[in-house]
XYZ file of C-alpha atoms in Angstrom:
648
model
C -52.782 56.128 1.053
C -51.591 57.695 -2.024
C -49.227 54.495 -2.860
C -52.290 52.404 -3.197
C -54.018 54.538 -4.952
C -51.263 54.507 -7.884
C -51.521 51.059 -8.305
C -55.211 51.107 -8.419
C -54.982 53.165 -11.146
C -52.798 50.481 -12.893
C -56.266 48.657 -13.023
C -58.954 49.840 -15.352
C -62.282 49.415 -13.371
C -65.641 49.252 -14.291
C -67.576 52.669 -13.403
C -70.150 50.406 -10.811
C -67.320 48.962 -8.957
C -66.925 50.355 -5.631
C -63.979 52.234 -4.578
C -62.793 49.337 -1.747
C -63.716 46.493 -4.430
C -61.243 48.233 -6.479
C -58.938 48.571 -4.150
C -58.934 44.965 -3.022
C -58.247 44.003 -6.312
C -55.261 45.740 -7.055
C -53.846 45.408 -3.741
C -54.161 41.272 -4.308
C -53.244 41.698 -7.870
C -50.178 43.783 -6.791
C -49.136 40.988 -4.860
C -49.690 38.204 -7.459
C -46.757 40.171 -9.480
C -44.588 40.428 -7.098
C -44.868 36.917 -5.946
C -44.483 36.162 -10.042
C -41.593 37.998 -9.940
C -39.806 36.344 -6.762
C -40.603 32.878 -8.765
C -38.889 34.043 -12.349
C -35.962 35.575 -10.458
C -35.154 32.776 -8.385
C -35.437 30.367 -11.088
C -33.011 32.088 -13.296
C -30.529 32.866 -10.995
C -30.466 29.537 -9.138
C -32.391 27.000 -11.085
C -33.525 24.360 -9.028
C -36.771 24.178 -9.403
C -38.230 21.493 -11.573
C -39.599 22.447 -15.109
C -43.311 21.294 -14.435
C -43.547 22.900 -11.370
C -41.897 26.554 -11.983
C -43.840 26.445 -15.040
C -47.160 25.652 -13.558
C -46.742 27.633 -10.684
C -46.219 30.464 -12.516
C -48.759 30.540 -14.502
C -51.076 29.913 -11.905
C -50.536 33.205 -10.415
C -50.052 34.984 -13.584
C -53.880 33.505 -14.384
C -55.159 34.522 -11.538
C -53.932 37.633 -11.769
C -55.214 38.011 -15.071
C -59.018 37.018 -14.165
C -58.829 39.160 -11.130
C -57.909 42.040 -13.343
C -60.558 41.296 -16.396
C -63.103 40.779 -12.887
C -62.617 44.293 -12.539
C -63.448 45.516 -15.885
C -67.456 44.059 -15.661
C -70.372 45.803 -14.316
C -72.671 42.706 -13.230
C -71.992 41.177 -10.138
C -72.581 38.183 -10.567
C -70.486 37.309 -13.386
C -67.608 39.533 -11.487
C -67.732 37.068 -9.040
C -67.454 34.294 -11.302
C -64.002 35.616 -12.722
C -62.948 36.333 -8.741
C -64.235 32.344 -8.195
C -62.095 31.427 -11.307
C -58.852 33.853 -10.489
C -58.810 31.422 -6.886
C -59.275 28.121 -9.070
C -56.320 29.075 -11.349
C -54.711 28.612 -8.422
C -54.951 25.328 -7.549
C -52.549 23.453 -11.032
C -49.818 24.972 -9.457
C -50.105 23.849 -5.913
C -51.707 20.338 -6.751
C -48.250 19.704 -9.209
C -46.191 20.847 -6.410
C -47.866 18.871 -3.958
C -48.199 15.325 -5.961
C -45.135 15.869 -8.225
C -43.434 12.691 -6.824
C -46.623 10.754 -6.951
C -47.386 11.935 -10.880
C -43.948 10.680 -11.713
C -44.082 7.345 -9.567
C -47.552 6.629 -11.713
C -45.749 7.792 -15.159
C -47.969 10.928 -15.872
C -51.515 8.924 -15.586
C -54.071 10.978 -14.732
C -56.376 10.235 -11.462
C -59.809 11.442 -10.741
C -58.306 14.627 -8.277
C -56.083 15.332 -11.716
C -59.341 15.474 -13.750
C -60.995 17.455 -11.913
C -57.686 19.954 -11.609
C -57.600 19.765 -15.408
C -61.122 21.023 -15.901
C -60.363 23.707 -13.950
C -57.750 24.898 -15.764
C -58.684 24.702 -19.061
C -61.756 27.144 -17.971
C -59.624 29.393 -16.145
C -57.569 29.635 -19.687
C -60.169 29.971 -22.047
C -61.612 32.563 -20.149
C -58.051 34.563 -19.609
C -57.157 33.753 -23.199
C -60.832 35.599 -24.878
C -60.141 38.568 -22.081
C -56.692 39.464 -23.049
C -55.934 37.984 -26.760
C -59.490 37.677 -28.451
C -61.805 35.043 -30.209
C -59.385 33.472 -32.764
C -57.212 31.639 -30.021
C -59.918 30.771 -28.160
C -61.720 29.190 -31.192
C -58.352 27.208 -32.158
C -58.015 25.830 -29.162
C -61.673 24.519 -29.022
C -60.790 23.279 -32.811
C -57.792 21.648 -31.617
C -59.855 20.216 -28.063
C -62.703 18.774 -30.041
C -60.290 17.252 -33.047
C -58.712 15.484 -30.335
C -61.951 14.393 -28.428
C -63.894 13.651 -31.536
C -61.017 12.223 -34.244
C -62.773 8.693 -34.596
C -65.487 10.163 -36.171
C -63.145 11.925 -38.923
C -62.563 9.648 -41.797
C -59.351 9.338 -43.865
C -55.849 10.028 -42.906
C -56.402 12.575 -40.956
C -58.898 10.807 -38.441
C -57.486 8.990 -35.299
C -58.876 6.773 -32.456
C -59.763 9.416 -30.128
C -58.289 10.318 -26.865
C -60.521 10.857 -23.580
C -60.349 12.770 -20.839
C -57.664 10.866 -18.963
C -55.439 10.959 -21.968
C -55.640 14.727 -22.164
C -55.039 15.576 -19.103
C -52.055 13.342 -18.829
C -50.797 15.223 -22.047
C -51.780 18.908 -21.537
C -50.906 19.149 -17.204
C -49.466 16.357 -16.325
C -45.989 16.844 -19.020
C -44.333 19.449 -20.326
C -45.703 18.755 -23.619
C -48.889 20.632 -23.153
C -49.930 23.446 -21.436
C -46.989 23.589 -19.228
C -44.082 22.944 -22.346
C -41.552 24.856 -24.089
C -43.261 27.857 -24.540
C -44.657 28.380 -21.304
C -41.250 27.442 -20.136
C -39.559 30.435 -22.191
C -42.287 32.872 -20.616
C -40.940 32.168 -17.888
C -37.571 32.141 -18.385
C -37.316 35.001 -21.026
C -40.138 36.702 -21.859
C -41.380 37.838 -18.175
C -37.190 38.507 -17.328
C -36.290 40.451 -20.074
C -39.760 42.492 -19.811
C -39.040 43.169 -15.954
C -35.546 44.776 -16.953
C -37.049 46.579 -19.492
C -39.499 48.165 -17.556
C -37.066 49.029 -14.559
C -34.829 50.329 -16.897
C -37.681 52.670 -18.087
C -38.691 53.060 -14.853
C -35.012 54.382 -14.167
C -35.105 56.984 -16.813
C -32.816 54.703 -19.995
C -35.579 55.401 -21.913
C -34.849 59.348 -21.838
C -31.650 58.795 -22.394
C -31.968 56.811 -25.383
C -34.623 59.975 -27.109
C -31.663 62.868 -26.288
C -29.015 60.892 -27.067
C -30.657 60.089 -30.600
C -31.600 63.649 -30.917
C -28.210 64.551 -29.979
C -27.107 62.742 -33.143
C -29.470 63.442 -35.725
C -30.874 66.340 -35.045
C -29.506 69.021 -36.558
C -29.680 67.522 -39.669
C -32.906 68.309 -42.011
C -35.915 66.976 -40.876
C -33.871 65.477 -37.911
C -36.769 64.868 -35.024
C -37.551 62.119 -38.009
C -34.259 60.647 -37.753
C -34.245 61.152 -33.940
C -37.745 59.121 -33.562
C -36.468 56.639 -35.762
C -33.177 56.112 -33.539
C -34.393 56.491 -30.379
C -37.463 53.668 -30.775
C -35.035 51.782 -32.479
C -32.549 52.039 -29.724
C -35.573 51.675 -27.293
C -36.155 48.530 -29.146
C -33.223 46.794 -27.550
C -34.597 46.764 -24.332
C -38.396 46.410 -24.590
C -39.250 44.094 -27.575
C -43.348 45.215 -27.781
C -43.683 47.940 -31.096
C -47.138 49.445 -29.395
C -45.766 50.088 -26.070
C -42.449 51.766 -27.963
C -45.010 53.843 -29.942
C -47.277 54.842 -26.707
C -43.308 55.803 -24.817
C -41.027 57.521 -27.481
C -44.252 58.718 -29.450
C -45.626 60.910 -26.889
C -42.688 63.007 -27.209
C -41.249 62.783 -31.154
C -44.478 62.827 -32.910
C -45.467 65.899 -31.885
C -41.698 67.185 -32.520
C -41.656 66.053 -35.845
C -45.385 67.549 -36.533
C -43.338 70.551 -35.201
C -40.767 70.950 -37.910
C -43.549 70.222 -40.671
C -44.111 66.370 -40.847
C -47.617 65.611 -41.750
C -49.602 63.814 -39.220
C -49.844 60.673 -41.412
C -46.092 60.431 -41.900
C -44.817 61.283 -38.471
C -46.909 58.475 -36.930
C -45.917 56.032 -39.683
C -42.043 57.043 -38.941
C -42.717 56.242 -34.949
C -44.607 53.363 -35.821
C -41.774 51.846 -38.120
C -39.443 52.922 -35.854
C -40.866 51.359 -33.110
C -41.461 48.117 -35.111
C -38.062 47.491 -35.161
C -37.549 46.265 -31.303
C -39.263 43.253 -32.289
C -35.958 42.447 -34.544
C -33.044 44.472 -33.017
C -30.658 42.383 -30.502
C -30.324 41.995 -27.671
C -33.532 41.661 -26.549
C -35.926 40.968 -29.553
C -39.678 39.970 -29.283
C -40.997 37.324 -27.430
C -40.811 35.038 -30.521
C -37.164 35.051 -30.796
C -37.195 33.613 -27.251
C -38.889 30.872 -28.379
C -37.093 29.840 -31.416
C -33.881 29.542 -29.487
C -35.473 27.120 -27.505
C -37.476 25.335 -30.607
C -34.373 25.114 -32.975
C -32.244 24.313 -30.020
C -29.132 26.593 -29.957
C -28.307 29.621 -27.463
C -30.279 32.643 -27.542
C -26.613 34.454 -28.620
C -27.195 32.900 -31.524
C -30.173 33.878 -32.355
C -29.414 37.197 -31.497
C -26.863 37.466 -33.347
C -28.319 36.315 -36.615
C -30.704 38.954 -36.265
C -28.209 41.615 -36.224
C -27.845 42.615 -39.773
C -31.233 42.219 -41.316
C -32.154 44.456 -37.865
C -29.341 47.115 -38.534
C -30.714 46.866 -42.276
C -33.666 47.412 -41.647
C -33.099 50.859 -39.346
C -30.531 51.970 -41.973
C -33.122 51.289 -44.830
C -35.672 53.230 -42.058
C -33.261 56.433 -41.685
C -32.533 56.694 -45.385
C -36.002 56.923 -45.981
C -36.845 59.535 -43.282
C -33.815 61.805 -44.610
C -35.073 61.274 -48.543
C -38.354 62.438 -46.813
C -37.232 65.557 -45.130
C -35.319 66.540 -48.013
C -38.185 65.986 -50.417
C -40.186 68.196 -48.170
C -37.902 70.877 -47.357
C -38.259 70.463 -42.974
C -36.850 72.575 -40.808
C -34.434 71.203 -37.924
C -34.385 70.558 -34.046
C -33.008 73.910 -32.963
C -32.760 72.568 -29.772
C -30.445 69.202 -30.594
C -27.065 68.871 -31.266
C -23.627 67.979 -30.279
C -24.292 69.709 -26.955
C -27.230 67.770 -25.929
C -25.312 64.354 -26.433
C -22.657 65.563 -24.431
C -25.060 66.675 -21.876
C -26.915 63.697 -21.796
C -24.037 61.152 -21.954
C -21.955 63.570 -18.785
C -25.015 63.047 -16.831
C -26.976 60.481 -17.714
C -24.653 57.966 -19.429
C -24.630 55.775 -16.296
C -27.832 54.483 -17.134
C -26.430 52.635 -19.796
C -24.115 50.514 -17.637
C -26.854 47.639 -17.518
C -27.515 47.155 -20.884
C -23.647 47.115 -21.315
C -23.588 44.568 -18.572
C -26.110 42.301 -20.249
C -24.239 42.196 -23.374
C -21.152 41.723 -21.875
C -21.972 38.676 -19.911
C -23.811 37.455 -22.437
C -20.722 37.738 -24.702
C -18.989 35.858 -21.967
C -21.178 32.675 -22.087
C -23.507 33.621 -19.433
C -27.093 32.215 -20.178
C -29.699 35.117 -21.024
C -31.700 34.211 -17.804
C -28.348 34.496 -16.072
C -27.234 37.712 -17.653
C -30.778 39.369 -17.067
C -30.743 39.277 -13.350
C -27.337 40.739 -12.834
C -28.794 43.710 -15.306
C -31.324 43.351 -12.969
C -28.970 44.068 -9.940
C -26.866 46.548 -11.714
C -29.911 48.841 -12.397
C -30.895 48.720 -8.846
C -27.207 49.489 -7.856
C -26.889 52.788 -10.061
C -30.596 53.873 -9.406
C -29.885 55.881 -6.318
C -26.930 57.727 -7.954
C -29.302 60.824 -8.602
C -32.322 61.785 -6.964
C -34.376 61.652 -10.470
C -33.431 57.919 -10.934
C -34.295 57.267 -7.728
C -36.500 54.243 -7.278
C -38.463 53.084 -4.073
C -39.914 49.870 -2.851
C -43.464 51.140 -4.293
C -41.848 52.417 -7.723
C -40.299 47.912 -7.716
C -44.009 46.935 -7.132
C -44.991 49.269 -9.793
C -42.349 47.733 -12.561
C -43.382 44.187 -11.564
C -47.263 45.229 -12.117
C -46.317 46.666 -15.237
C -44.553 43.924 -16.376
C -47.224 41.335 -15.184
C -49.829 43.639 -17.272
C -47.791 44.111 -20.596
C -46.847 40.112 -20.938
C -49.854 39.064 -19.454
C -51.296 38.586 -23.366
C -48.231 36.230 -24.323
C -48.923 34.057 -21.093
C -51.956 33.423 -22.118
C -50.933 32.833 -25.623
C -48.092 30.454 -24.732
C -50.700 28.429 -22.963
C -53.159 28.022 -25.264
C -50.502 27.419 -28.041
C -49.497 24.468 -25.850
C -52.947 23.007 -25.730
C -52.751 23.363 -29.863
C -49.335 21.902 -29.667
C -50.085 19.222 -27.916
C -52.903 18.131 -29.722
C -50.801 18.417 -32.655
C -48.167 16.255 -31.604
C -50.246 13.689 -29.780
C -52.436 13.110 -33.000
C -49.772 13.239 -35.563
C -51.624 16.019 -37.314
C -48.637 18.231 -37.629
C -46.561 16.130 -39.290
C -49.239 15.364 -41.775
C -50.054 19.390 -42.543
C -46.427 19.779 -43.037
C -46.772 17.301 -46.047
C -49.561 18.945 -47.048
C -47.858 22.612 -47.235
C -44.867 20.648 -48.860
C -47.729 19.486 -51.562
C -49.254 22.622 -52.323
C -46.400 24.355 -52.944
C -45.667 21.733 -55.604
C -42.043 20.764 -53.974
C -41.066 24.460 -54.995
C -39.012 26.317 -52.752
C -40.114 29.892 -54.043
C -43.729 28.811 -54.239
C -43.575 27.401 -50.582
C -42.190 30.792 -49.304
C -44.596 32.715 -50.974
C -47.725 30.401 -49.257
C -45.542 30.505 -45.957
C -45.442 34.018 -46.237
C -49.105 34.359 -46.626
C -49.900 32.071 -44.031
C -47.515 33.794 -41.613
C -48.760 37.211 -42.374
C -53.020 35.729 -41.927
C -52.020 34.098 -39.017
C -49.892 37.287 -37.673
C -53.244 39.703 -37.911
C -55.561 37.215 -35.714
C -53.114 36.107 -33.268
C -50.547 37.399 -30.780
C -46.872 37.166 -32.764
C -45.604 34.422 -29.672
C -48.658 32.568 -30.666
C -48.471 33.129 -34.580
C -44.947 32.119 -34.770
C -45.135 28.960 -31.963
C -47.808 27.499 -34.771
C -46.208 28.247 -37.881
C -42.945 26.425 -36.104
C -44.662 23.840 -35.584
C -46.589 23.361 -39.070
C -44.514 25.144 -41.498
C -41.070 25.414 -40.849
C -40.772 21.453 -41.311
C -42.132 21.762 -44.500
C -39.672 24.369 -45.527
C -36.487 22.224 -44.023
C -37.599 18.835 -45.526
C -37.127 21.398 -48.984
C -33.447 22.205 -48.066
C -33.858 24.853 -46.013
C -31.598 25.439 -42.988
C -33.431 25.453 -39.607
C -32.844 29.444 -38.930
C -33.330 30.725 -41.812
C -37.058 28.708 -41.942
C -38.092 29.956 -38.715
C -36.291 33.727 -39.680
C -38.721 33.979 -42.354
C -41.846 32.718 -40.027
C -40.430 35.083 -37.552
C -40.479 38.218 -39.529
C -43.612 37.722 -41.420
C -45.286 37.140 -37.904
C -44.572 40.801 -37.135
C -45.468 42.695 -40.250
C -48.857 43.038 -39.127
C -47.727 45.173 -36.609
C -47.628 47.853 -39.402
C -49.842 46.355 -41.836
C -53.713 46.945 -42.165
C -56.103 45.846 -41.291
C -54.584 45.214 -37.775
C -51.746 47.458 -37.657
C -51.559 47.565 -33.696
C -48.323 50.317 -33.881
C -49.687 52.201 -36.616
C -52.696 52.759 -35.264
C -51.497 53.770 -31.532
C -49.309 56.156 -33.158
C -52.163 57.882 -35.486
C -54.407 58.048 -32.225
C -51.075 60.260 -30.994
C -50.347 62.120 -34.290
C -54.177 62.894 -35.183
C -53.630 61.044 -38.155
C -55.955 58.647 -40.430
C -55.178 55.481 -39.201
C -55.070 53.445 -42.708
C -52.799 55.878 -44.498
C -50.417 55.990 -41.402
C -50.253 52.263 -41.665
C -49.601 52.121 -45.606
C -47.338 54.977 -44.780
C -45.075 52.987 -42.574
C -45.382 49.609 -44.985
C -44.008 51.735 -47.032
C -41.282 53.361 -45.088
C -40.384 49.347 -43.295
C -40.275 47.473 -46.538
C -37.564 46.128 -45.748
C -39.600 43.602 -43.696
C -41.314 42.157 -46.227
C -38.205 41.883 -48.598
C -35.314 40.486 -46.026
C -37.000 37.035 -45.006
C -36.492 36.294 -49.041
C -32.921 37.314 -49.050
C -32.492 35.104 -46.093
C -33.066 32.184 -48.348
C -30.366 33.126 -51.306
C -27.800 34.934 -48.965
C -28.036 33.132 -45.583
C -24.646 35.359 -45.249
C -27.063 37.634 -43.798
C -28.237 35.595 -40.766
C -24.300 34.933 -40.352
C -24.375 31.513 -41.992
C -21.150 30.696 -44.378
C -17.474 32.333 -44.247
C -16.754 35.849 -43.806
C -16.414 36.398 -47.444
C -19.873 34.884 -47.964
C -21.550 37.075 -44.995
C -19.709 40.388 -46.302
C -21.069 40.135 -49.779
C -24.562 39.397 -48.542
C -24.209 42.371 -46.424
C -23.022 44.505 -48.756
C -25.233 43.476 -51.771
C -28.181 43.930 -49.160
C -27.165 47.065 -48.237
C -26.826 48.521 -51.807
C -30.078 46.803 -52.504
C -32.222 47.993 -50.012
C -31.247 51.529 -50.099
C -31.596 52.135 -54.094
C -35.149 50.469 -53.443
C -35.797 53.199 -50.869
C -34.597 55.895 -52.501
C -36.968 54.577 -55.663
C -40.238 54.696 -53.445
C -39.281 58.075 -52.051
C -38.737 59.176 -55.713
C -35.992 62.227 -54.617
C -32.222 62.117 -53.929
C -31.099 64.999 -54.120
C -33.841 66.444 -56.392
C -37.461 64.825 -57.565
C -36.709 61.866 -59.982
C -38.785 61.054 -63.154
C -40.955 58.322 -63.154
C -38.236 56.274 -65.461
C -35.537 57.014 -63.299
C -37.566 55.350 -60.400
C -37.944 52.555 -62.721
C -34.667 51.873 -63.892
C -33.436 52.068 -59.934
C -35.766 49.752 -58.427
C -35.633 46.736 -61.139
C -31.252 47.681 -61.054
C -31.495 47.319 -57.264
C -33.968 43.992 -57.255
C -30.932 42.402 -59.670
C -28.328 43.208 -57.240
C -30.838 41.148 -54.936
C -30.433 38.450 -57.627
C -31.318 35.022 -55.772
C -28.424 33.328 -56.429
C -25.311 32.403 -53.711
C -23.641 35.400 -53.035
C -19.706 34.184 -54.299
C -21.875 32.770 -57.278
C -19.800 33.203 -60.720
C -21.857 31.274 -63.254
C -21.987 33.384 -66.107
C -26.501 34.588 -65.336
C -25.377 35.269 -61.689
C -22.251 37.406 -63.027
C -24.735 39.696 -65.694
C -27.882 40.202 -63.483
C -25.636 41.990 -60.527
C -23.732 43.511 -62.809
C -26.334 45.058 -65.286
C -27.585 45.980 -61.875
C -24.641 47.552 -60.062
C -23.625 49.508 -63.118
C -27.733 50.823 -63.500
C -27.306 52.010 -60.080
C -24.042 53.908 -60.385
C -25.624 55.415 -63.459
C -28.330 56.625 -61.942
C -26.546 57.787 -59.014
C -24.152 59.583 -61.108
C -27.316 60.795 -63.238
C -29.041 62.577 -60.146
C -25.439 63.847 -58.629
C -24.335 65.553 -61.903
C -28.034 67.050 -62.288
C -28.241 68.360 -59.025
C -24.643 69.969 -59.337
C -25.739 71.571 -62.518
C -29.133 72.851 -60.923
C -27.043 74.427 -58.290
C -24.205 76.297 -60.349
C -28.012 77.445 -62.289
C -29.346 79.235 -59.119
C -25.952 80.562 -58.200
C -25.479 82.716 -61.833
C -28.838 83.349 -61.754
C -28.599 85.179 -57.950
């Protein structure tokens, strides 16, 4: 049966697992997803089922799913069995919540021997799932967290507390949605699992495709344009799948070797897609996981989250772009011969309908509709337009297929989310995390800058061992307090956590994007990854400005939010145009200078509509350094030009 087959092969297997085995597997883990994907849907769309038991439910068959899967990965028998033991305990939360949910609440959450027991099971089943699919470092902070709790009346000093047993813990971390089963497991299942679903039926539908020609379409017959078409298209691709790898492993496959094509080394073509594809994780509508999560944290609609992302996002791809063009043109590349005007046209005649859904999530999102809401009619409306053309066709094997996918690609933040919720929990039940926000708020001496600077650092350490759902639910929880008992405005606090949670993405020594696009490219994977820190500074720069021009995360009047922009803009490009050191024709070393400390005063971190008389002279020392540079290189290139023309 060749349809079983394919999803077998969804399933890496170890080499001494029989065929059947194999088989088995997949078939049963086939049918966890799709059962997972009944459970999300219909609790969007209708909503009627109880937090604690959605939640639980679904992750007990995500979990079992999971084990099932990392079962099928080990040789020995006997410890494959084990995880297939463990996959059917994982379970068993989910239906014993369901079926003593009235009980549990009559009894106010106390925890009975049967609960115990259930408990036990549990936290096994995720500390196993969480080393399989995250790694170590999770699984070490949650023993950490586990034993603090246990073992806190031994701890002396402030930070000590009476201990909690057994009972106590399980009433905490299953029994309430202030555990295992609480706000972040809650937007995994609302969110992150719905938005990945659409974004894999979309690709699944061919958007994808679309979103590469009709990028190429637009940039590429400029110089060097399959850079400016990879950047564009992952970008674009961005707004529908929020993970930078799997952008990387989908656009990259086809622009990296494009842009090697037209003369792009193999270091900077993979550090373009991996930039590129960096950007999804900021770019609205649908962001990363994280952004999910601090709608639901700070308390306000998704909207506006997404919406406050919008211009350091846009920034940040027009910052990306300018570089790749200063790049071309510094290296003299050729152009796509075979993109143009005629290829959009092509594309957007015959495949343009594949856009509708995306339009239709962002219009009923625009019209009030919740995300969850909004998702499931995109849902619908891609499975309405799929049969339009043979090529977009999609079967009842090709839906299996997308919900394995999706179960596969989030199946990492599940088990994140729930282990963050055992850390959480702890947290909150002991009072530590109130007590390490003082702490932060201590060490950085009461000093705003000197607090960002050790929340940056924090945010990008904890960003390279940890998941970015995970990274960013713990720095919410310990640092962004510190940062708004400073003055700082809720967003803009868990904006900066947000975004220096991702660098790593790009960033050695972890560099997940960077390094899937050198294994594409042929590259070295280090210089690829200083290659695109280089090319997305922007990401490291922003999450200060949010600070001094919360204009940019829409915060103040219009005038306010239009100079922020602007000043941003101007900023941001004169520094890129510095660290490519050509516009035009190859700056001097002094000339690189002058721009970047001009375009860092622009940046100057004062309120934007600011006119004390320091404010007024730092931006405008800096905007008149920039125009004369600008009118430095134009002048000197128009000069150089008349030269060659006399001399031919």
């Amino acid at each position: 049966m060749p349809g079983i087959t394919q999803l077998r092969l969804r399933l890496q297997r170890h080499g001494a697992i029989s065929l059947p085995e194999a088989t088995i597997v997949s078939l049963c883990f086939a049918a966890l997803a799709v059962a997972v994907t009944a459970l999300v849907i219909w609790g969007a769309y209708f909503g009627l089922i109880t937090a604690l038991i959605l939640r639980s439910g679904f992750f007990s068959l995500a979990a079992a799913a999971g084990l099932m899967a990392a079962g099928l990965q080990i040789g020995r028998w006997p410890v494959r069995i084990l995880f297939y033991l463990l996959a059917a305990l994982a379970l068993v939360p989910g239906w014993h919540l369901q079926a003593s949910y009235a009980d549990i609440i009559m009894r106010g959450a106390m925890a009975v021997p049967a609960d115990l027991w259930v408990f036990c099971g549990l936290l096994a089943g995720l500390l196993v799932l969480v080393q399989r699919t995250v790694g170590w470092a999770l699984v070490i902070l949650m023993i950490a967290a586990l034993g603090y709790a246990w073992f806190g009346d031994l701890i002396p000093g402030q930070y000590g507390h009476g201990g909690y047993d057994l009972r106590r813990l399980t009433s905490t971390l299953m029994l309430s949605t202030e555990g295992i089963y609480g706000v972040p497991m809650g937007v995994a299942v609302e969110y992150i699992f719905l938005f990945a679903l659409l974004g894999g039926l979309l690709m699944k539908i061919g958007t994808g495709e679309v979103f590469v020609d009709l990028a190429r379409g637009l940039t590429g017959r400029m110089q060097g344009g399959p850079g400016l078409s990879a950047a564009l298209s992952s970008a674009m691709l961005g707004t529908i799948n929020g993970s930078a790898v799997a952008n990387v492993v989908t656009t990259g496959t086809f622009t990296i070797p494009l842009m090697k094509r037209v003369g792009y080394s193999p270091n900077l073509a993979g550090a373009i897609e991996a930039a590129a594809s960096s950007a999804g994780q900021i770019l609205p509508p649908v962001m990363g996981a994280a952004a999910f999560l601090m709608a639901e944290i700070i308390g306000v609609p998704y909207a506006t989250v997404a919406l406050a992302a919008l211009i350091p996002g846009l920034l940040y791809v027009l910052a990306l772009m300018v570089a790749v063009w200063l790049e071309a043109g510094r290296l003299g590349l050729k152009r796509d011969s075979e993109a143009g005007l005629g290829l959009l046209k092509v594309t957007l005649l015959q495949r343009g309908y594949l856009l509708f859904p995306l339009a239709i999530l962002i219009a009923t999102m625009a019209a009030g509709q919740s995300p969850t809401r909004s998702a499931v009619i995109a849902l619908l409306a891609a499975l309405v337009i799929s049969p339009w053309r043979k090529a977009t066709r999609v079967g009842p094997l090709a839906l299996v297929e997308v919900c394995v996918e999706t179960l596969r690609a989030t199946m990492p933040i599940i088990a994140a989310v729930g282990a963050a919720g055992v850390v959480i929990g702890v947290l909150n039940l002991s009072g530590l995390g109130l007590m390490l926000s003082g702490l932060i708020v201590d060490l950085g001496g009461h000093s705003i800058f000197w607090l960002l600077l050790l929340t940056a650092l924090v945010s990008f350490v904890l960003g390279m061992g940890l998941p970015t759902s995970a990274a960013y639910l713990l720095l919410a929880v310990l640092v962004a307090p510190a940062m708004t008992r400073l003055g700082i405005e809720p967003i803009v606090a868990h904006m900066f956590i947000f975004y220096y949670g991702l660098v790593s993405a790009i960033t050695p020594p972890v560099a997940l994007a960077a390094y899937a696009a050198a294994s594409i490219s042929g590259g070295d994977a280090n210089r690829t990854a200083f290659e695109a820190d280089r090319l997305g500074f922007v990401k490291l720069l922003v999450p200060f400005l949010f600070v001094s021009m919360p204009g940019l995360l829409m915060i103040g009047s219009g005038a306010q939010i239009a100079a922020s922009a602007l000043l941003a803009v101007l900023g941001t490009v004169g520094l890129t145009i510095a660290f490519a050191g050509w516009f035009l024709r190859p700056m001097t070393a002094l000339e690189r200078i002058i721009l970047a400390i001009c375009s860092l005063l622009l940046l100057w971190p004062s309120p934007v509509l600011s006119v004390d008389l320091l404010s007024l002279q730092m931006r405008g020392l800096g905007l008149l350094g920039l125009a004369v540079i600008a009118l430095r290189l134009v002048t000197s290139r128009a000069s150089l030009g008349s030269t060659d023309r006399k001399t031919i």
